[in-house]
PDB file of C-alpha atoms in Angstrom:
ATOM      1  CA  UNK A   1     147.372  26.594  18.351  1.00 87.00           C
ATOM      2  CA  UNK A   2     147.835  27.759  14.548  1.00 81.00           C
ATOM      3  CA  UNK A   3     148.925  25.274  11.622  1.00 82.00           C
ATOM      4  CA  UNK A   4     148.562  24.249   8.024  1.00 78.00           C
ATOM      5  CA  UNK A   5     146.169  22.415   6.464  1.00 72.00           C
ATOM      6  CA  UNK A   6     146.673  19.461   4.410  1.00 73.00           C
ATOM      7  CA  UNK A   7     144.355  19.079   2.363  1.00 68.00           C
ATOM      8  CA  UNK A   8     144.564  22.108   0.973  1.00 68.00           C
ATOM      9  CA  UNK A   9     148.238  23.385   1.216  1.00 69.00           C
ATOM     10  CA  UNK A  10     149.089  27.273   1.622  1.00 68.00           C
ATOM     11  CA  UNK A  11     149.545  29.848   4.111  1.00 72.00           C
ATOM     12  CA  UNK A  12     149.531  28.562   7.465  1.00 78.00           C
ATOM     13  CA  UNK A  13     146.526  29.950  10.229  1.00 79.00           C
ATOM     14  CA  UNK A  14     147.209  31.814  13.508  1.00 84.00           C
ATOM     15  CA  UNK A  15     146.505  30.372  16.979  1.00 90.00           C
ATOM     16  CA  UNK A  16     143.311  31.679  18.670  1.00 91.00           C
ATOM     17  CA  UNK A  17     143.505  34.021  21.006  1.00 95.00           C
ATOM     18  CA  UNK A  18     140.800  34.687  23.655  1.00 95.00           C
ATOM     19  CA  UNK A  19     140.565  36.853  26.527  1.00 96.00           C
ATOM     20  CA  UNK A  20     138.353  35.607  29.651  1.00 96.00           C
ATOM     21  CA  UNK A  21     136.272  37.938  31.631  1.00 97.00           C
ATOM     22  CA  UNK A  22     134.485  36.650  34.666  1.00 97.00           C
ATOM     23  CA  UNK A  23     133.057  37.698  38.256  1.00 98.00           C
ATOM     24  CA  UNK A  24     130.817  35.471  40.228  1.00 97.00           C
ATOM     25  CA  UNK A  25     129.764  34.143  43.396  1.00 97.00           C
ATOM     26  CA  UNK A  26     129.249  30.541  45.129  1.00 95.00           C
ATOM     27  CA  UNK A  27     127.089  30.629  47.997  1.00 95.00           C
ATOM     28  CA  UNK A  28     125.777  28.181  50.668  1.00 94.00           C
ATOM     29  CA  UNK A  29     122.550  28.162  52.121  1.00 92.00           C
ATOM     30  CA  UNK A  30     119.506  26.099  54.663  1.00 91.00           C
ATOM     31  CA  UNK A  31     123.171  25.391  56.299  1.00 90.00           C
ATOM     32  CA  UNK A  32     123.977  23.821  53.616  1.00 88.00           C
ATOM     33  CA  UNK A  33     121.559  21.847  51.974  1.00 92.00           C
ATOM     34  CA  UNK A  34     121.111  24.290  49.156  1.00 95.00           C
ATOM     35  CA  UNK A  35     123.815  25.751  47.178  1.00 96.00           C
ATOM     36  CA  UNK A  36     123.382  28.959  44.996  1.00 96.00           C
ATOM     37  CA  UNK A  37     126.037  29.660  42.314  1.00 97.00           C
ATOM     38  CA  UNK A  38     126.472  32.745  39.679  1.00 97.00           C
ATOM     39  CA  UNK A  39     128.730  34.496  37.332  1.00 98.00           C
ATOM     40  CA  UNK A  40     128.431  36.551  34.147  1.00 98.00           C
ATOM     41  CA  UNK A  41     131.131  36.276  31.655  1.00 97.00           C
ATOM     42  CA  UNK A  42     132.885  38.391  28.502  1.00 97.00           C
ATOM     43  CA  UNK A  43     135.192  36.454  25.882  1.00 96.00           C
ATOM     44  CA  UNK A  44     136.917  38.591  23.286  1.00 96.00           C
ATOM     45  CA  UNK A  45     137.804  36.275  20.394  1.00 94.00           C
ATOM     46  CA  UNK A  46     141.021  37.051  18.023  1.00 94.00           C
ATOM     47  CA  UNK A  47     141.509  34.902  15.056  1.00 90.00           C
ATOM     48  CA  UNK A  48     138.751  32.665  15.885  1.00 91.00           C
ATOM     49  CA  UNK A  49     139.242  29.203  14.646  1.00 87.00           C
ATOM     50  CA  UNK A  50     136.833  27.071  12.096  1.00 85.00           C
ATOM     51  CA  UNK A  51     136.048  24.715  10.038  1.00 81.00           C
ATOM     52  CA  UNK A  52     134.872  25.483   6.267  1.00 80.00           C
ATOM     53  CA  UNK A  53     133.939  22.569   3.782  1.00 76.00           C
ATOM     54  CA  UNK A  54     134.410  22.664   0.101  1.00 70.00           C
ATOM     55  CA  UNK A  55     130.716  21.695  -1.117  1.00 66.00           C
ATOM     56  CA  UNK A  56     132.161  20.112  -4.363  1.00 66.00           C
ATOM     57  CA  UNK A  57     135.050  18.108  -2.940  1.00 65.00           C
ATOM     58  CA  UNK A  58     134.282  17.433   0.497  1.00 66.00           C
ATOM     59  CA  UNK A  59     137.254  18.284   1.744  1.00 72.00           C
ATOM     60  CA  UNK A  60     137.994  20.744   4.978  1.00 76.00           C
ATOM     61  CA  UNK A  61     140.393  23.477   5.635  1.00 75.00           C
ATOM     62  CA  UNK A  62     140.484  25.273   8.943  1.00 78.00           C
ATOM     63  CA  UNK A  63     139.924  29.034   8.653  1.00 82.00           C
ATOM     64  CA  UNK A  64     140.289  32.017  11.161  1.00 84.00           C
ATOM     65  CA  UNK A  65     138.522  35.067  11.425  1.00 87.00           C
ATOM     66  CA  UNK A  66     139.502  37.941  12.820  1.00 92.00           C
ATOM     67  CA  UNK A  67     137.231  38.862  15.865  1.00 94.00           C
ATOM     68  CA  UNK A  68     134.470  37.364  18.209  1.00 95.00           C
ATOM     69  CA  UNK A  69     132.537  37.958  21.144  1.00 96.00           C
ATOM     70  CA  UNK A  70     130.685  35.745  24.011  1.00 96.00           C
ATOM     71  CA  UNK A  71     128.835  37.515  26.418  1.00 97.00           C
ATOM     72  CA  UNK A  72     126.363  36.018  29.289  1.00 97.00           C
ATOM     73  CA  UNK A  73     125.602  34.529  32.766  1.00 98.00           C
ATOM     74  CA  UNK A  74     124.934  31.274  34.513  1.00 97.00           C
ATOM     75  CA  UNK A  75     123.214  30.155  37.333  1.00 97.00           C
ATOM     76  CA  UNK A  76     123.586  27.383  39.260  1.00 97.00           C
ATOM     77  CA  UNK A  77     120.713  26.102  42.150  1.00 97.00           C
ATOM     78  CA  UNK A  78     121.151  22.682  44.023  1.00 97.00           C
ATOM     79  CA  UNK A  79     119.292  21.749  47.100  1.00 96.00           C
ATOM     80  CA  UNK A  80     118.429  18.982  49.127  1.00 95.00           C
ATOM     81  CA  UNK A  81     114.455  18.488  49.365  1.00 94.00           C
ATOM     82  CA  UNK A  82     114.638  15.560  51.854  1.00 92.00           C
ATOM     83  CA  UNK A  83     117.526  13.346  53.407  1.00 90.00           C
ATOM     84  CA  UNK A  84     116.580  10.554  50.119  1.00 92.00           C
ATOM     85  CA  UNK A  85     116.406  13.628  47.142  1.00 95.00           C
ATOM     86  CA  UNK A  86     118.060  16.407  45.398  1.00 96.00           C
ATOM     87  CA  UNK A  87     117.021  18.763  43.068  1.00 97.00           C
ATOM     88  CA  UNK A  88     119.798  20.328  40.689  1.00 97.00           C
ATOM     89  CA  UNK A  89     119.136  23.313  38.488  1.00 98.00           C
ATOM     90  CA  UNK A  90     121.229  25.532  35.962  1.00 98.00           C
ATOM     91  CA  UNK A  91     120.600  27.608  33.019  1.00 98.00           C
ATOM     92  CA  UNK A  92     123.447  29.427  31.133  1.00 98.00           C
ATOM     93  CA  UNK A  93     122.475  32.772  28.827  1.00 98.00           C
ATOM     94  CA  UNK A  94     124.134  34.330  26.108  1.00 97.00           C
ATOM     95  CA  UNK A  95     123.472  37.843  25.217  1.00 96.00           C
ATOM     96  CA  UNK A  96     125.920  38.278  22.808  1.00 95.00           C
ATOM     97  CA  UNK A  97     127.480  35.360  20.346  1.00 95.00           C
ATOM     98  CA  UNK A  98     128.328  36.502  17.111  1.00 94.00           C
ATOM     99  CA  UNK A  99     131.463  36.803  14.753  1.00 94.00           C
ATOM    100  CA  UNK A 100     132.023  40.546  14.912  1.00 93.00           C
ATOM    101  CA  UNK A 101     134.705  40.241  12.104  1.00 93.00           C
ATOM    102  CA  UNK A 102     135.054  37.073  10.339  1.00 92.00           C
ATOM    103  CA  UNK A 103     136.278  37.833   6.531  1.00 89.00           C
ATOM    104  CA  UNK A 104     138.445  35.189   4.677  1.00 84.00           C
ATOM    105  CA  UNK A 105     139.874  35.741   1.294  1.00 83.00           C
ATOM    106  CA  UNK A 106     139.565  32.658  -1.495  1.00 79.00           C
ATOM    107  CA  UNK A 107     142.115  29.852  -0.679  1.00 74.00           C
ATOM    108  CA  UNK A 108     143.000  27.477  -3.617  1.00 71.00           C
ATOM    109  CA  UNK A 109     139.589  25.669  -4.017  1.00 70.00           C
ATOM    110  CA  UNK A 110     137.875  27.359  -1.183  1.00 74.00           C
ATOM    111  CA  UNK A 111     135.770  30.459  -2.130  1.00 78.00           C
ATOM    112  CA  UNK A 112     135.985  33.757   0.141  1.00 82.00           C
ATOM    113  CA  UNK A 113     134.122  33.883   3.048  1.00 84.00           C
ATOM    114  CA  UNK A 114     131.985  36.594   4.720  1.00 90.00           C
ATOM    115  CA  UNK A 115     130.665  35.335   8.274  1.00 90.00           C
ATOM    116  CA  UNK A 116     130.577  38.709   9.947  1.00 93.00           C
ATOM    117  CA  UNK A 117     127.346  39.319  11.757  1.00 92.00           C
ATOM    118  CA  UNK A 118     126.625  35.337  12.485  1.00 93.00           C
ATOM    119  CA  UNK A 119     125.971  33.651  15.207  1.00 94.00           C
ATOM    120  CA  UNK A 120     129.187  31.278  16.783  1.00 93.00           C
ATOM    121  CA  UNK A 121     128.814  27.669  15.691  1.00 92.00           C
ATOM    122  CA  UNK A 122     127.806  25.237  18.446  1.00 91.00           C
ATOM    123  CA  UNK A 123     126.590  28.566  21.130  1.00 94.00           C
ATOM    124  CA  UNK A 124     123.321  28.147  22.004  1.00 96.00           C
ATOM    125  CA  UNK A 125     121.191  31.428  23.596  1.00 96.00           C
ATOM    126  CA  UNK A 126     120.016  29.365  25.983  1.00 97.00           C
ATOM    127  CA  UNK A 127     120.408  26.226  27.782  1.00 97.00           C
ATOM    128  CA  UNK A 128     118.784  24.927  30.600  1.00 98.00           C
ATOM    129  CA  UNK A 129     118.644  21.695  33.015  1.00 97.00           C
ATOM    130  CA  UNK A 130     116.623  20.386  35.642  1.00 98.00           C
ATOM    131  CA  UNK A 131     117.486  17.628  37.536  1.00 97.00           C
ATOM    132  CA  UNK A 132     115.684  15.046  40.464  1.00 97.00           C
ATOM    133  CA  UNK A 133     117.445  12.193  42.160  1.00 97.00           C
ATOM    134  CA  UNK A 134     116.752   9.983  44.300  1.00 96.00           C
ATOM    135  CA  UNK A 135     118.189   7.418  46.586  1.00 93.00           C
ATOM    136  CA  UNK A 136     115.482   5.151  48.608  1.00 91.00           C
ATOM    137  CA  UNK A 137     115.839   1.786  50.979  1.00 88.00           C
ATOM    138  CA  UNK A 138     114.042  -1.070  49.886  1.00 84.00           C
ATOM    139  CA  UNK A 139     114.545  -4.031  51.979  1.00 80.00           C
ATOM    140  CA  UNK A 140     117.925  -4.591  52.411  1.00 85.00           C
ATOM    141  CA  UNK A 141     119.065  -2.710  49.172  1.00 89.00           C
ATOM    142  CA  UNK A 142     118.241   0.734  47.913  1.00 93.00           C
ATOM    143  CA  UNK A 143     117.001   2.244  44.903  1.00 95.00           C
ATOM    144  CA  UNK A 144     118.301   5.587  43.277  1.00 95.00           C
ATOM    145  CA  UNK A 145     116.636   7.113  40.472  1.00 96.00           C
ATOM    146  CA  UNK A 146     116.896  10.490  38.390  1.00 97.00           C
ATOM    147  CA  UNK A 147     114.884  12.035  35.706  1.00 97.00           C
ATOM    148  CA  UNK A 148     116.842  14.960  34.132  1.00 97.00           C
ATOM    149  CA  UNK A 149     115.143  17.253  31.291  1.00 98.00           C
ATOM    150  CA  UNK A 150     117.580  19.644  29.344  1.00 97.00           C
ATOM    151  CA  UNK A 151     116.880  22.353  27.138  1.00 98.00           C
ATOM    152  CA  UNK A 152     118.450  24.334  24.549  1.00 97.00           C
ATOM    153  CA  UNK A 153     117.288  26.975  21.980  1.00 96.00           C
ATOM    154  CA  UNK A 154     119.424  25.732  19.214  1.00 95.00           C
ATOM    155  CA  UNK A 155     122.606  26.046  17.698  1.00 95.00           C
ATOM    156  CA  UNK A 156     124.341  26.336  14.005  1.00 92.00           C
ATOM    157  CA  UNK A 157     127.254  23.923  13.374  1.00 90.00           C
ATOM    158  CA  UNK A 158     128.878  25.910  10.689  1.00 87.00           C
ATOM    159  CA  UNK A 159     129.635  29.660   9.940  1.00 89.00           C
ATOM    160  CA  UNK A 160     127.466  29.551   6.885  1.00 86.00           C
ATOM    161  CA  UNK A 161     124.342  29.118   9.166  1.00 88.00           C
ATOM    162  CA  UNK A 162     122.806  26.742   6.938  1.00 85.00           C
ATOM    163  CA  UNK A 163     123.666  23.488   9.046  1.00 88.00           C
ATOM    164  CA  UNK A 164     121.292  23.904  12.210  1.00 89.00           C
ATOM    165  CA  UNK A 165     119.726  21.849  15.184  1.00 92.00           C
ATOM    166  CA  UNK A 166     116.798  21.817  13.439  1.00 89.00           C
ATOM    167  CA  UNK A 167     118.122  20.801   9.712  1.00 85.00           C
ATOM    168  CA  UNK A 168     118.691  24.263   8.220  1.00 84.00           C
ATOM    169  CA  UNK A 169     117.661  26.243  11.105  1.00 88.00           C
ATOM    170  CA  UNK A 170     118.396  26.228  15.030  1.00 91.00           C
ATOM    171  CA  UNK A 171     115.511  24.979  16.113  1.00 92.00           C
ATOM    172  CA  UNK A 172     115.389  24.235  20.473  1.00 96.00           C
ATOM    173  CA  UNK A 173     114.772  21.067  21.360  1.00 96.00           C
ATOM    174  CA  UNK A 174     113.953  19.811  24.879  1.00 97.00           C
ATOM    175  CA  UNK A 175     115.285  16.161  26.131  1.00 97.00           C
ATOM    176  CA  UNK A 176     114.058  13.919  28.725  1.00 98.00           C
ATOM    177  CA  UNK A 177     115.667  11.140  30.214  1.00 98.00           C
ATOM    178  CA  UNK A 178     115.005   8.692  33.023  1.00 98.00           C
ATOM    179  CA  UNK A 179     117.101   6.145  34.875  1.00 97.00           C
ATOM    180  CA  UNK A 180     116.066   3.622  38.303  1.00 97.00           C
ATOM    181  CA  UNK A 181     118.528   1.266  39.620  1.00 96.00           C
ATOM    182  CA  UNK A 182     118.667  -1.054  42.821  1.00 95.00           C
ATOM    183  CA  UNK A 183     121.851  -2.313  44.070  1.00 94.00           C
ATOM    184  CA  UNK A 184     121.759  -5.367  46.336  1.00 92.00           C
ATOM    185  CA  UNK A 185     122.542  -5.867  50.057  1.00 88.00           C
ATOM    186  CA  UNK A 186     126.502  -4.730  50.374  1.00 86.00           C
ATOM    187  CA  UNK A 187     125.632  -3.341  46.258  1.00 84.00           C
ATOM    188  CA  UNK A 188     127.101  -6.880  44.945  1.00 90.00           C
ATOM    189  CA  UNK A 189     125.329  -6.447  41.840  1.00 93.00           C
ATOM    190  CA  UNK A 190     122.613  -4.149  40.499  1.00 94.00           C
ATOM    191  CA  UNK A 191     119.479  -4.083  37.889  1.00 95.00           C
ATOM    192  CA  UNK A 192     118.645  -1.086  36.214  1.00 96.00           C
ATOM    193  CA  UNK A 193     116.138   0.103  33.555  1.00 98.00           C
ATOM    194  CA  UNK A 194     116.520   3.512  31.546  1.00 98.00           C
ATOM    195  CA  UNK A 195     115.176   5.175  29.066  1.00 98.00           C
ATOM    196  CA  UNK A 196     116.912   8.288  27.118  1.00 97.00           C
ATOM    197  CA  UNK A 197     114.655  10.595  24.808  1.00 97.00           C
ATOM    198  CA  UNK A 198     111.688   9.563  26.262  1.00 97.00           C
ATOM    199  CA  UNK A 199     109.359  11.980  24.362  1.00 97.00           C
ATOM    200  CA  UNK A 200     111.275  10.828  20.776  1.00 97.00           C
ATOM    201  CA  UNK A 201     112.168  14.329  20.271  1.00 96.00           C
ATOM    202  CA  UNK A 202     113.655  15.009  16.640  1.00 95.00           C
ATOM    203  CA  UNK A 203     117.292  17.123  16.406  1.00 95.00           C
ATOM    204  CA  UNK A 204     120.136  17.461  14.304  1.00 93.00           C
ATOM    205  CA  UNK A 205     123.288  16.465  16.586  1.00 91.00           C
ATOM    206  CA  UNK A 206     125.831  17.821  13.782  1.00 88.00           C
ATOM    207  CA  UNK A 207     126.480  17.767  10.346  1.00 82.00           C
ATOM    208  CA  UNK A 208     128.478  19.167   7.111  1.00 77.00           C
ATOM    209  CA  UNK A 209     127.024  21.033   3.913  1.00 73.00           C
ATOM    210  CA  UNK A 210     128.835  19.080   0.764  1.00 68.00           C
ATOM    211  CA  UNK A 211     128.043  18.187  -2.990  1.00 65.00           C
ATOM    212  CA  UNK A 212     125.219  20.555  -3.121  1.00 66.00           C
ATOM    213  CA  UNK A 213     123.500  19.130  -0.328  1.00 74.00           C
ATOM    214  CA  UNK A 214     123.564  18.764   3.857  1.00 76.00           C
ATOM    215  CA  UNK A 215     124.366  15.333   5.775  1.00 79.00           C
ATOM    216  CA  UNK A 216     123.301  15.660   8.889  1.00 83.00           C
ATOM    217  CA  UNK A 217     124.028  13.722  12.345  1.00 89.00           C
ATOM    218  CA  UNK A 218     120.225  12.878  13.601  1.00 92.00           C
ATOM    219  CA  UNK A 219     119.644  13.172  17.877  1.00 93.00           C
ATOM    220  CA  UNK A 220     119.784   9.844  19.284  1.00 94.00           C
ATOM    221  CA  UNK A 221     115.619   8.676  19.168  1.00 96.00           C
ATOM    222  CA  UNK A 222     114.014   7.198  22.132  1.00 97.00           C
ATOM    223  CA  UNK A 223     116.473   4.546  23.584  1.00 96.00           C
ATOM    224  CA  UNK A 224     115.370   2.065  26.480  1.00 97.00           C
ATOM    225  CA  UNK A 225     117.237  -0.730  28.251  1.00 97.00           C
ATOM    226  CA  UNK A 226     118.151  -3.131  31.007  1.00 97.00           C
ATOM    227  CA  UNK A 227     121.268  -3.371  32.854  1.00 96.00           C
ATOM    228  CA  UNK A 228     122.155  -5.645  35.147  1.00 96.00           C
ATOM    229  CA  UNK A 229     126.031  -5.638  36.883  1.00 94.00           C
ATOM    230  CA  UNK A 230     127.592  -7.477  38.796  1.00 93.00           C
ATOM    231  CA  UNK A 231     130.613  -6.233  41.225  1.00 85.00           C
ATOM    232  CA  UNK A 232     133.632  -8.381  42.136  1.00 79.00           C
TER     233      UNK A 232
END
């Protein structure tokens, strides 16, 4: 919806309008132990909503440009390999993701801004998962694991393109994480160990551009535990 902004009192913004283009398919397959989904997609942005930051202050005031578009596809692949594991796939491409008209004129302590031609904060080109579980007897209990890598190509968290996934720069990064649990006879407790990041991969999770300089939200590093529950 539109507003004002607070901290930096004047004319108020419009609500975002977007119009949502999509045509797929879901399908079912092996009689049913694989399932195959689709669909390509067109969103028309008007007055686009964001977030600027005055670099001296620190302060925010939410902004709207005029026009945007989102064009792309996604595909979805899930099957069951064998009665104890699944496999679940899906990878989402954008061929268009830019501010096709994003001009703002100065507002009180906020300069003008020009974003026409960027790339939409937060829209990756391309993001991927792949996915293995597991679910296994052992004795009386079972065991279920999964090891899940994701992938994306990078992303800019701010018009200006200067705040990236990869500092100043959207960078891809690839994440791996790993989880194995076993849950007692009638799963009256469980024991787990997991580990997220497991390849310490270095990326900037989000971040603003103020007093000259960027402060930026590192990734989570590698992180390992235990976990042990117990159900009442």
């Amino acid at each position: 919806s539109g507003g004002f902004n607070v901290q930096n009192p004047g004319p108020s913004y419009d609500p975002e309008r977007l119009v949502s283009n999509e045509i797929g398919a879901k399908t079912d397959l092996w009689n049913g132990r694989a399932r195959l989904n689709g669909a390509i997609f067109d969103y028309s942005y008007k007055d686009i909503h964001a977030q600027t930051i005055n670099s001296t202050t620190g302060s925010t005031n939410q902004v709207t440009g005029q026009e945007a578009t989102v064009r792309g596809a996604d595909l979805e692949f899930n099957v069951a390999l064998t009665k104890s594991m699944t496999l679940n796939t899906g990878l989402s491409y954008l061929f268009d993701r830019e501010y096709d008209e994003f001009e703002v004129p100065p507002q009180g302590a906020f300069p003008a801004i020009d974003a026409t031609g960027n790339l939409i904060a937060g829209a990756p080109e391309m993001s991927a998962l792949m996915g293995l579980n597991s679910n296994w007897e052992f004795g009386q209990g079972r065991i279920s694991s999964d090891i899940n890598v994701s992938y994306n190509s990078g992303v800019f968290f701010n018009i200006d393109e200067t705040i990236g996934s990869s500092g100043t720069d959207d960078g891809a990064y690839t994440l791996v994480n790993f989880q194995s649990t076993y849950f007692s006879p009638n799963e009256e407790w469980s024991a787990g160990i997991w580990v997220n990041n497991i390849f310490n991969e270095y990326y900037i999770a989000g971040g603003i551009e103020t007093q000259g300089s960027v402060a930026a939200n590192e990734g989570q590093p590698r992180f390992y535990g235990v976990t042990v529950s117990y159900f009442l």
